[in-house]
Coordinates of C-alpha atoms in Angstrom, one line a residue:
X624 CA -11.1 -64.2 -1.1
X625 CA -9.8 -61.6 -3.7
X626 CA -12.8 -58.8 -4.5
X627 CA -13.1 -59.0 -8.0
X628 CA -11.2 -56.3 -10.2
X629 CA -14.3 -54.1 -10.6
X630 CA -15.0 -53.8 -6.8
X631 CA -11.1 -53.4 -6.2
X632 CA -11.3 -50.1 -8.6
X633 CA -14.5 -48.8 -6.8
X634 CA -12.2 -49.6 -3.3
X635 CA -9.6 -47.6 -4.5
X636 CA -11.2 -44.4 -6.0
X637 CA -13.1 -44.5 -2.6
X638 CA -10.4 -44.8 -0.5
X639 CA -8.6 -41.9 -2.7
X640 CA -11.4 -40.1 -2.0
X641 CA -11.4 -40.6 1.4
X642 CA -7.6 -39.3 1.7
X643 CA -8.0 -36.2 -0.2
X644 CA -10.9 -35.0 2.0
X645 CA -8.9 -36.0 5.3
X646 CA -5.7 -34.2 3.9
X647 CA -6.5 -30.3 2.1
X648 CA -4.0 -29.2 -0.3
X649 CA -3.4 -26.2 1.1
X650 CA -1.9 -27.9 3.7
X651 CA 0.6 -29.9 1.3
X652 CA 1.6 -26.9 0.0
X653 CA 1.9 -24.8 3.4
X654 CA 4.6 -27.9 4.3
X655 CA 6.2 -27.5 1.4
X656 CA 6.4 -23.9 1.8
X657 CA 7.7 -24.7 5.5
X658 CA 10.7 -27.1 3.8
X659 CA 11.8 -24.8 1.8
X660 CA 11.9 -21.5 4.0
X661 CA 13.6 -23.5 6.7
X662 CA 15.5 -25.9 4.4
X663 CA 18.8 -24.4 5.7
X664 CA 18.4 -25.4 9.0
X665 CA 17.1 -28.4 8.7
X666 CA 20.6 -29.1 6.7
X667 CA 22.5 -27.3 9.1
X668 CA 20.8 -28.4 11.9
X669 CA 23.0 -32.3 12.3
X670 CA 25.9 -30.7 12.4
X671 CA 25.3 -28.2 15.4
X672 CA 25.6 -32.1 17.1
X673 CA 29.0 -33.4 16.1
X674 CA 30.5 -29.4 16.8
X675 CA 28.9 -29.3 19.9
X676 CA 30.3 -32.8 21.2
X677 CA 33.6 -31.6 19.9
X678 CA 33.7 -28.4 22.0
X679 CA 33.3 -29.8 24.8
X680 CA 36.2 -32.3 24.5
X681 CA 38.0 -28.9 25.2
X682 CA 39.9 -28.7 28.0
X683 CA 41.2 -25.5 29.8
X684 CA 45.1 -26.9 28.7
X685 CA 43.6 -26.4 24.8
X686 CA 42.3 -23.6 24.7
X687 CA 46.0 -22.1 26.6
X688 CA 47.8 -23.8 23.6
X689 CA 45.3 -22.0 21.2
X690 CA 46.6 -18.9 22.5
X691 CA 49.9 -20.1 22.8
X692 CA 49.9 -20.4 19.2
X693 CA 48.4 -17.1 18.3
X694 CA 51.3 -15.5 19.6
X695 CA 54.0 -16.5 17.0
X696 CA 51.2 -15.4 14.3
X697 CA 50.9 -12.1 16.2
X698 CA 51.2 -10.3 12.2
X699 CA 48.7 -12.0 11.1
X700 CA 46.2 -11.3 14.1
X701 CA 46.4 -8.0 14.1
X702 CA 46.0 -7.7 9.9
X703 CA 42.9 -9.9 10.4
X704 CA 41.6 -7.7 13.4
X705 CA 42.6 -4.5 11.2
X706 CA 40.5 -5.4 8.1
X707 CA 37.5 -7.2 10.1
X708 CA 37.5 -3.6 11.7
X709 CA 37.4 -1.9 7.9
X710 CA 35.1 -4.4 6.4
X711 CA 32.7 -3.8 9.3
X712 CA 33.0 0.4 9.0
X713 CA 32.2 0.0 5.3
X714 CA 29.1 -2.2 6.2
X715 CA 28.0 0.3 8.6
X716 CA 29.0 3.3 7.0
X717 CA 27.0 2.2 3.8
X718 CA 24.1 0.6 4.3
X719 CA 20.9 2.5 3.6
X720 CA 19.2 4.3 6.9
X721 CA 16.6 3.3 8.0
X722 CA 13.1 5.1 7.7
X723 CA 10.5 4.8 10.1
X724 CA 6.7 6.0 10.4
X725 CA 6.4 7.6 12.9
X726 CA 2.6 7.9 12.9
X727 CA -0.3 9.6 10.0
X728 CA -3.3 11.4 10.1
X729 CA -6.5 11.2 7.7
X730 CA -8.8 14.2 7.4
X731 CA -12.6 13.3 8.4
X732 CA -14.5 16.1 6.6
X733 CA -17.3 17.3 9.3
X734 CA -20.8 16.0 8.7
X735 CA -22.1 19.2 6.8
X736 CA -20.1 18.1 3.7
X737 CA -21.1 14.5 3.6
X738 CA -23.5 13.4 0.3
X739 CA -25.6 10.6 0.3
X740 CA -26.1 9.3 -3.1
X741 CA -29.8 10.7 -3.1
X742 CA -28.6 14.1 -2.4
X743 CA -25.3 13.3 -5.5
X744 CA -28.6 12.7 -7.7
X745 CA -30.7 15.7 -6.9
X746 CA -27.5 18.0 -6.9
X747 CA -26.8 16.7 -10.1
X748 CA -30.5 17.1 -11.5
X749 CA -30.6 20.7 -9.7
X750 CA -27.5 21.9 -12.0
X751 CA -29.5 21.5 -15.6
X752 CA -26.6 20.8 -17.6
X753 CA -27.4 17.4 -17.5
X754 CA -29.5 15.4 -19.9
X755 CA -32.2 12.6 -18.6
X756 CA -29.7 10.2 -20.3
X757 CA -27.0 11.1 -18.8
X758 CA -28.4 11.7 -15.4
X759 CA -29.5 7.7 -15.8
X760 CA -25.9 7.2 -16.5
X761 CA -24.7 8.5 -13.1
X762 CA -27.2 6.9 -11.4
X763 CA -26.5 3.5 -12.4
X764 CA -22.7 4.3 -12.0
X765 CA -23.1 5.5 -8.6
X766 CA -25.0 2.7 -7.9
X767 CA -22.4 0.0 -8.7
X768 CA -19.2 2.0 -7.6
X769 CA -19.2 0.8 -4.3
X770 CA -19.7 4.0 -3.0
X771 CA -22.4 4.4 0.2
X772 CA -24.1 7.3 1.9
X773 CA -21.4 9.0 4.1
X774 CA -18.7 10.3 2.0
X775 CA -17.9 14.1 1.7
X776 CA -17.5 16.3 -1.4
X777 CA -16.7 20.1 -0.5
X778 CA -19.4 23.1 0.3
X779 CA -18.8 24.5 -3.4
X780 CA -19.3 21.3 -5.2
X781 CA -22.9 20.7 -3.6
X782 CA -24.3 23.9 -3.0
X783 CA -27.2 25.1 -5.3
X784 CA -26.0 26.5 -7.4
X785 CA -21.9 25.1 -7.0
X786 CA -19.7 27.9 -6.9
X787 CA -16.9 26.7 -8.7
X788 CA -13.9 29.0 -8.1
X789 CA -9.8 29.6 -7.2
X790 CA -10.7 30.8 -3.9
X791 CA -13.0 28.1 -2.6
X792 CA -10.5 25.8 -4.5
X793 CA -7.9 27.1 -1.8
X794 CA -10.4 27.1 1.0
X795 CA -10.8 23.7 0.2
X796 CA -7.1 22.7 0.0
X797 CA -6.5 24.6 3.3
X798 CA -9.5 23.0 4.6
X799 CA -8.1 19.4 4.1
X800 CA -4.6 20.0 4.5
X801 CA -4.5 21.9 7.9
X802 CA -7.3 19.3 9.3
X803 CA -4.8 16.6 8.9
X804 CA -1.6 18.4 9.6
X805 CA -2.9 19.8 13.2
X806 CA -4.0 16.2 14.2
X807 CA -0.4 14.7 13.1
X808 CA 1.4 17.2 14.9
X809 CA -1.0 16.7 18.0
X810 CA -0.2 13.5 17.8
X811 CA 3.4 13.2 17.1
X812 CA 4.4 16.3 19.3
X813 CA 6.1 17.1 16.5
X814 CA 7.0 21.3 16.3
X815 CA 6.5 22.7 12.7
X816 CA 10.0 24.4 13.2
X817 CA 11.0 20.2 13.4
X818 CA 10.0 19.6 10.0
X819 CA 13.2 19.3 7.2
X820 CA 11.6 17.9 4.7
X821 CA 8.3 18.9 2.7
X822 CA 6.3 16.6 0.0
X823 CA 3.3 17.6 -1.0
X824 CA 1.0 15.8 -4.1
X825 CA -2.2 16.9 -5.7
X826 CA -2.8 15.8 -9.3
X827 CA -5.3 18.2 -10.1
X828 CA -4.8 21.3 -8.5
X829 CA -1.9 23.5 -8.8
X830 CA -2.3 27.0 -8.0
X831 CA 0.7 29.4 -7.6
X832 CA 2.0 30.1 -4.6
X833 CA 2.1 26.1 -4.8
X834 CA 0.2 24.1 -1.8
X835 CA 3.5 23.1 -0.3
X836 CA 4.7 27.3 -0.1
X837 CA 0.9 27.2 1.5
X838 CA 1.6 24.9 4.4
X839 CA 5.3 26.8 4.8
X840 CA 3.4 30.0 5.2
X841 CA 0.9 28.4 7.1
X842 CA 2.9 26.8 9.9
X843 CA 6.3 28.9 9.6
X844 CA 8.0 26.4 9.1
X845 CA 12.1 27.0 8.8
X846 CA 13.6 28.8 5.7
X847 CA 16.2 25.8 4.5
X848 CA 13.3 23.5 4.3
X849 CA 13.6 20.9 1.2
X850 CA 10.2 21.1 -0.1
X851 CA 8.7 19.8 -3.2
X852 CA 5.2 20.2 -5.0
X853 CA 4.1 17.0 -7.7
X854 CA 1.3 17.2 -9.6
X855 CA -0.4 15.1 -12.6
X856 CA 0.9 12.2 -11.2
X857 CA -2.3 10.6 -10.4
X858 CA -3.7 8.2 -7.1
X859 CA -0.3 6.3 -6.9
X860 CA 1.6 9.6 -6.2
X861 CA 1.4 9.3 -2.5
X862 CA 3.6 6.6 -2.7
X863 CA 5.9 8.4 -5.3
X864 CA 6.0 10.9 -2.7
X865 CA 7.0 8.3 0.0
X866 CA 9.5 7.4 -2.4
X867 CA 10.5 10.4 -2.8
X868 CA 11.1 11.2 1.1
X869 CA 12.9 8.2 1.5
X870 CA 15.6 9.1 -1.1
X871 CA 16.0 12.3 0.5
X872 CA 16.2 11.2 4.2
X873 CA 19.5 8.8 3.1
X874 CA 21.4 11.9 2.0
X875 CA 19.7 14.3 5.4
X876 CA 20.5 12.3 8.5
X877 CA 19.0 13.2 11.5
X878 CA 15.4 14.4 9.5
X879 CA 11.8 14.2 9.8
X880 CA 10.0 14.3 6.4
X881 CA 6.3 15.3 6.0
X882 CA 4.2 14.2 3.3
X883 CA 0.9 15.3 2.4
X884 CA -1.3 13.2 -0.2
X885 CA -4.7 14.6 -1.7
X886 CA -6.6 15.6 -4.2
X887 CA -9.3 18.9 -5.2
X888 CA -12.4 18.3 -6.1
X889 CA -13.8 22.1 -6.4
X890 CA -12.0 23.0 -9.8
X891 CA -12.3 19.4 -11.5
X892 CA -16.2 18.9 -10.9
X893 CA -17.4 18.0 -15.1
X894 CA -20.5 19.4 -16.0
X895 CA -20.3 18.3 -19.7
X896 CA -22.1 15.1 -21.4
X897 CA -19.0 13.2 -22.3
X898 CA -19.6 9.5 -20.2
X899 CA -16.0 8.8 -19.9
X900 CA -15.7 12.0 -18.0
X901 CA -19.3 11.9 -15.7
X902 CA -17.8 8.7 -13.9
X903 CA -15.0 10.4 -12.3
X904 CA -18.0 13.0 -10.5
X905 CA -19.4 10.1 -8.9
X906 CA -16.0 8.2 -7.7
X907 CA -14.0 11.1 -6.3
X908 CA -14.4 12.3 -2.6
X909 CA -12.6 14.9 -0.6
X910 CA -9.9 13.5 1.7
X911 CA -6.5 13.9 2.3
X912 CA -4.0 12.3 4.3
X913 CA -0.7 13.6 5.9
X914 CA 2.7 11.4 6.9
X915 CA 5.4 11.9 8.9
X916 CA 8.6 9.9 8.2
X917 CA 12.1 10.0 10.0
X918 CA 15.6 8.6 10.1
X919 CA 16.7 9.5 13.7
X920 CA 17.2 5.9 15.3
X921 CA 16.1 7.2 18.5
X922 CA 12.3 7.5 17.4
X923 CA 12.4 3.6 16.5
X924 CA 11.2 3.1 19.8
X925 CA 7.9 5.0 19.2
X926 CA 7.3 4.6 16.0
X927 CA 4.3 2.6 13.9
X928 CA 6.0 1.0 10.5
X929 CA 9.4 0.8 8.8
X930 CA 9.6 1.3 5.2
X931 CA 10.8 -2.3 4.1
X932 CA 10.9 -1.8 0.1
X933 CA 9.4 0.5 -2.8
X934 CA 8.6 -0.1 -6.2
X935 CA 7.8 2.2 -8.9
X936 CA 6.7 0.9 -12.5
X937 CA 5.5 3.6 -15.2
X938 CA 4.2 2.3 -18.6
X939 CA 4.2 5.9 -20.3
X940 CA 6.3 4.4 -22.9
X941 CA 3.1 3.0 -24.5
X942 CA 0.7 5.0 -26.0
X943 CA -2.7 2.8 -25.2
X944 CA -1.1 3.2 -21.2
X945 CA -0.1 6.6 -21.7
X946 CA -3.8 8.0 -22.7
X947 CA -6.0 5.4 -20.7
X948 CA -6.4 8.3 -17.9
X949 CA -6.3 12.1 -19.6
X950 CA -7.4 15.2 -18.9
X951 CA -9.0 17.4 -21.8
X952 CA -11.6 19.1 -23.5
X953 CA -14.3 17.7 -24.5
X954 CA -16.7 18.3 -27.7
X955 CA -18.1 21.5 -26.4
X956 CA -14.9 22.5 -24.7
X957 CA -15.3 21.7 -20.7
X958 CA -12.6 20.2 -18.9
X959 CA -13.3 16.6 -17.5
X960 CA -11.1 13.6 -16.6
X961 CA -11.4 11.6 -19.6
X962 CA -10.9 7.1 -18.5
X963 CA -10.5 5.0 -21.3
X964 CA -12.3 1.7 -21.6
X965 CA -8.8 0.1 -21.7
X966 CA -8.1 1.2 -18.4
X967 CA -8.4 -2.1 -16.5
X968 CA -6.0 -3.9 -19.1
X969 CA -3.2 -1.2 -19.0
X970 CA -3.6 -1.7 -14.9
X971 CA -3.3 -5.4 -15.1
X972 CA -0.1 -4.9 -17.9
X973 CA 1.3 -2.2 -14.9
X974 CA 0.5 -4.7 -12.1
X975 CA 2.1 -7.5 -13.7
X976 CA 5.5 -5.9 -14.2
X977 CA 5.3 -4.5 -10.7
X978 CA 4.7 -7.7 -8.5
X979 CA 7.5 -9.2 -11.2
X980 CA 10.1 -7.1 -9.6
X981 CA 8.4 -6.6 -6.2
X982 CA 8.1 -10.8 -6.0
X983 CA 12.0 -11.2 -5.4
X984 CA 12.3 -8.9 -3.0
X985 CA 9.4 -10.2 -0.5
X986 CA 8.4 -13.8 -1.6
X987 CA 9.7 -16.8 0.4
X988 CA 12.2 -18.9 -1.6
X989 CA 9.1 -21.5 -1.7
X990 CA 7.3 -19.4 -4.1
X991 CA 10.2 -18.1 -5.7
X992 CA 11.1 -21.8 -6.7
X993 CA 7.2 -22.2 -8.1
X994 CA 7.2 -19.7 -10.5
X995 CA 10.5 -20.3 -11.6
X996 CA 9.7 -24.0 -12.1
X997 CA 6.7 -23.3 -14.2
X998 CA 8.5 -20.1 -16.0
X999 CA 11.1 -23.0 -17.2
X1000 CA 8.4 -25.5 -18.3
X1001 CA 6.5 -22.6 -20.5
X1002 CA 9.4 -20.8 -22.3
X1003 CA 11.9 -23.9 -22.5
X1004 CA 10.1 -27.1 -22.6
X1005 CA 7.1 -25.3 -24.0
X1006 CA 4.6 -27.1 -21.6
X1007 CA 1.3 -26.2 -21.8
X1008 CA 0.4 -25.5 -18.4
X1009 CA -1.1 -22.0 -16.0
X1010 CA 1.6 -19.0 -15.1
X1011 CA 1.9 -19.6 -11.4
X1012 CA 0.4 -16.9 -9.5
X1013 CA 2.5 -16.7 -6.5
X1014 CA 0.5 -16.6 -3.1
X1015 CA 1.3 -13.3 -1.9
X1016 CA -0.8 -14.1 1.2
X1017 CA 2.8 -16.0 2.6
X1018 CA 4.5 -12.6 2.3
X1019 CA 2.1 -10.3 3.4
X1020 CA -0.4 -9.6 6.4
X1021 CA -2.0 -7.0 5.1
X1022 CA -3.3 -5.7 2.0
X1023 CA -3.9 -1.6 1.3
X1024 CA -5.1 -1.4 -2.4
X1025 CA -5.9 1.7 -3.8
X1026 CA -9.8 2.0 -3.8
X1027 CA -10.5 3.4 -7.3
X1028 CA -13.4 1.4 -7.7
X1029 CA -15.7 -1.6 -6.9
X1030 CA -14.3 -3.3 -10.3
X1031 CA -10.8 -2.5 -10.1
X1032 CA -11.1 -4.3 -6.4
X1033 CA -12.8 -7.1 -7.7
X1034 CA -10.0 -7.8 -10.4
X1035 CA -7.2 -7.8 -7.8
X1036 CA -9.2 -9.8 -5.5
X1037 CA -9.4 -12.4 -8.0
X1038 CA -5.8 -12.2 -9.4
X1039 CA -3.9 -12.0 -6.2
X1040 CA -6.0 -14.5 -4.8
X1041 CA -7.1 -12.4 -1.3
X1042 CA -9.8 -13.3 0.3
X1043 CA -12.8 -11.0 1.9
X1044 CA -11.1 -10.5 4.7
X1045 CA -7.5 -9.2 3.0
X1046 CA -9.6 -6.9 1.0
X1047 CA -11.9 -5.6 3.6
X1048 CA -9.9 -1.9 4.6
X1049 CA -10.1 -1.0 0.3
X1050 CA -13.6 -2.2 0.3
X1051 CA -14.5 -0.3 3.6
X1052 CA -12.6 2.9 2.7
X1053 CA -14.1 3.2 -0.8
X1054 CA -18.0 2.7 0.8
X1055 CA -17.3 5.0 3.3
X1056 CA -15.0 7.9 2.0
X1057 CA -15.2 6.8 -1.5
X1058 CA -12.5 7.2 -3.9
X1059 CA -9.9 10.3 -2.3
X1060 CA -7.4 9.5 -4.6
X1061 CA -3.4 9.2 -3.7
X1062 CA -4.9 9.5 0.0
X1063 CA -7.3 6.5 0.2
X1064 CA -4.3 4.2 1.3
X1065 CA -3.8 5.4 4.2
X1066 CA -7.7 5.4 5.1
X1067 CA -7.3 1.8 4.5
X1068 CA -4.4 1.4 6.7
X1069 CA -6.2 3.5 9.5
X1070 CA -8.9 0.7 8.9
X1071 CA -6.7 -2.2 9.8
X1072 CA -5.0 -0.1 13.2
X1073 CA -9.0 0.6 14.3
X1074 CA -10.0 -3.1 13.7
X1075 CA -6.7 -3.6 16.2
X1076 CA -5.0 -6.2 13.3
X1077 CA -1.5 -4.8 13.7
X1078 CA 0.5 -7.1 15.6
X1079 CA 4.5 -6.7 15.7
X1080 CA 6.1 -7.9 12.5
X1081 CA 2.9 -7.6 10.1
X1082 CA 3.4 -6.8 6.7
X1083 CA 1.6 -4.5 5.0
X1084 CA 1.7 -4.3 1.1
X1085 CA 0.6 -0.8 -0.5
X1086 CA -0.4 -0.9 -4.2
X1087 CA -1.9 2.0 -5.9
X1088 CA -2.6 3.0 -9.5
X1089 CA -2.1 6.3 -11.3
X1090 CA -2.4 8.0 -14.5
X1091 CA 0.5 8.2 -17.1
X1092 CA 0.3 5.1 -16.9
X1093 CA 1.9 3.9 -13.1
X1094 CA 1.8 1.1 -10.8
X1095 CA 3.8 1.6 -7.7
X1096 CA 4.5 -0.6 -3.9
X1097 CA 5.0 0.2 -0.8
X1098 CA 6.0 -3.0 2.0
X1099 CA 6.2 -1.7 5.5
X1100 CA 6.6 -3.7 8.7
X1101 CA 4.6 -2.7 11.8
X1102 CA 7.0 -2.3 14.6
X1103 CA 5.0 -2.8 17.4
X1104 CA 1.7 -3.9 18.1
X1105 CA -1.5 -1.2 17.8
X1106 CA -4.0 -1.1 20.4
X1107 CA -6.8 0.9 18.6
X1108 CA -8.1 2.1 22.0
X1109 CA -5.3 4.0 21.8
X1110 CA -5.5 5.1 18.3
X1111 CA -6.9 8.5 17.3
X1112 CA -8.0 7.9 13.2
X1113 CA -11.0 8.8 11.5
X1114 CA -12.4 5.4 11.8
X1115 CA -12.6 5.3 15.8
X1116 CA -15.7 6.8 16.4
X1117 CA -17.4 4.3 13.9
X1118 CA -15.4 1.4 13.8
X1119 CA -18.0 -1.1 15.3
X1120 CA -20.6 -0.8 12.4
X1121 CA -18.1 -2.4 9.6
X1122 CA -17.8 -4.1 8.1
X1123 CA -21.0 -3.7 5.8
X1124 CA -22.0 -6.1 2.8
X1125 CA -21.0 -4.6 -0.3
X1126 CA -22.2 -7.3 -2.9
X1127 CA -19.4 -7.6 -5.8
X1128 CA -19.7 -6.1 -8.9
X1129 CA -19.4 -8.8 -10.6
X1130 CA -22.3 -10.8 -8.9
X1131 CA -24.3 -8.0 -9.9

């Protein structure tokens, strides 16, 4: 008996029902990705049959009249040998070195400079330039920044009263600096005298002799050393500087290049009332972190990462992304770091154009297809339908975003589409050492090597943030797999209590 029509609808929607629970979407589109990245063999793959079946028809008398042949055409052998032997030099003779990483160190402060965000708030209260209003201020900032009770800020910062001068500036430089630069060359077995290339970064602090003629004096290192010394560049110059080194080791062959990221808290402490200037006191940390990069093929073998791709995208063009992150005067003339409230649209404007060139370079051609499907439909058939956000998850592992702050993380969480557990080393790193600036990525990484989730082949994707204004990438691909028992980072000692809930700021 037929159901009636009624009952045949319910049937159906039920049964559709049914079929979307039993078969996830996800998994549609992971096939699909599947297709399309192995497309080309699946074309190629019915006429390896047919070729094979035809080779071995060959018999031994075939492949003597093959030869037989080649001899009247002995011209035309040897030009074909000559310029497969000249296409080939070129090729090798060409192509970009490689540049490895060989291994980093991140400086742990010791536990006399650590600040809980009781002792920030009585430190702060203690000082008396501070009104009530604006001591609620930093209370409620420090509250939501993501920030917890073990992160370091230097002796003259939380003394009573701070001592806020050049020399315990230097002290503190040296302090970080050398910390991290004696564990990396422990490590490494790296000599000093070894090192050809120098990069140092601090956005904030630039004293003269510079802090890279400070580590040359400090570790002797050779007189035709090619150093350099950035500053105002902001949290994304580490990876300017990594940048940087890698330009310079494709012109030095046989090199190591040492980079040192950090920042200085001691001269850049604000003690005035301006608000868009107080928030940077309860973000920034002391840390630093210190990288050593080669080009010798021979330390392959033993090194961590190979730099796959960078990107560098600066918006200083505009004015609105140009003056989002400034340092000035305020009213009553002290110095502060001044973040404007369009700050988180001038990043998402930097991070757009960024992943828009980085996307080529690292998405599978499944992606690629995706957004270039629903780029057509928008600007030529003017469809009314969502940008495609491509899932970076099928192009990367791992995920090191610059910890600037609980918001910041949120955002990208949401927009990239990364779940807790991709975002988990930014998150970790900004509760425990808080924001340390150009340094913070490498905490992050250090994270991920502890928790023992680098297995040969990862990706990693570096994305960091800086003032001027600048969004820059980093892709490197683990070369072996890390056993973190056999790791030496900052997070070892500790590694078993994270990761801790840190509710999101926008749950709050």
């Amino acid at each position: 008996m037929i159901p009636p029509s009624s009952s045949l609808s319910s049937l159906s929607s039920q049964k559709l029902r049914d079929f979307k629970q039993s078969v996830k979407l996800k998994y549609v589109k992971l096939g699909y990705h599947y297709l399309v990245t192995h497309g080309m063999y699946l074309f190629l793959s019915p006429l390896v049959v047919p070729i094979a079946i035809q080779l071995s028809t060959f018999s031994l008398q075939d492949f003597r009249n093959l030869c037989e042949n080649l001899k009247f055409n002995f011209i035309s052998v040897i030009l074909f040998s000559v310029l497969l032997v000249i296409l080939l030099t070129l090729y090798f003779v060409t192509r970009p070195r490689p540049v490895y990483l060989v291994d980093f160190s991140c400086y742990k402060p010791e536990d006399a400079r650590k600040c809980t965000r009781q002792t920030f708030m009585d430190r702060s209260r203690s000082i008396g330039t501070f009104t009530e209003d604006n001591l609620e201020f930093q209370r409620k900032v420090i509250e939501k920044s993501g920030l917890g009770d073990s992160t370091y800020l230097p002796e003259a910062v939380i003394r009573i009263p701070p001592n806020l001068c050049m020399a315990e500036a230097r002290k503190e430089a040296e302090t970080v600096m050398f910390g991290a630069l004696n564990d990396l060359f422990e490590k490494t077995s790296v000599k000093p005298k070894d090192i050809g290339i120098l990069i140092v970064n601090c956005s904030l602090f630039n004293p003269t002799p510079s802090l890279s003629a400070m580590i040359i004096n400090h570790y002797k290192l050779r007189g035709n050393i090619v150093s350099y010394n950035l500053g105002g560049m902001g949290c994304s110059a580490g990876l300017i500087s990594i940048n940087l080194a890698k330009d310079l080791l494709r012109v030095h062959p046989s090199s190591y290049a040492l980079v040192m990221s950090m920042e200085n808290i001691t001269l850049n402490w604000y003690f005035g009332k301006d608000r868009s200037m107080l928030v940077t006191n309860c973000l920034f940390r002391m840390g630093g972190a210190a990288v050593l990069l080669t080009n010798k093929r021979s330390e392959q073998c033993r090194s961590k990462y190979r730099l796959l791709h960078t990107v560098r995208t600066h918006k200083g063009a505009d004015d609105k992304s140009f003056s989002c992150i400034t340092q000035q005067e305020d009213a009553t003339g002290k110095i502060g770091l001044s973040l404007s409230k369009d700050l988180m649209a001038v990043a998402g404007d930097a991070l757009k154009t960024n992943i828009t060139t980085l996307g080529p370079l690292v998405l599978p051609m499944s992606e690629q297809l995706l957004f270039l499907a629903t780029l057509v439909a928008r600007k030529l058939f003017k469809m009314k339908v969502k940008p495609y956000i491509p899932d970076f998850k099928l192009a990367f592992e791992h995920f090191c975003i610059h910890a600037g702050g609980r918001a910041v993380l949120d955002e990208l969480e949401k927009n990239l589409q990364l779940s807790d557990w991709h975002m988990e080393p930014s998150r970790m790193t900004l509760y425990r050492f808080g924001n340390t600036s150009s340094s913070s990525l490498w905490y992050e990484l250090a994270y991920a090597e502890a928790k023992g989730r680098i297995q040969k082949g990862d990706r990693t994707w570096q994305i960091a943030f800086g003032s001027g204004f600048k969004c820059n990438s980093a892709v490197w691909k683990a070369l072996r797999t890390l056993n973190p028992a056999k790791e030496k980072n900052p997070w070892m000692d500790e590694i078993h209590q994270f990761p801790v809930n840190v509710p999101k700021l926008l749950a709050l």
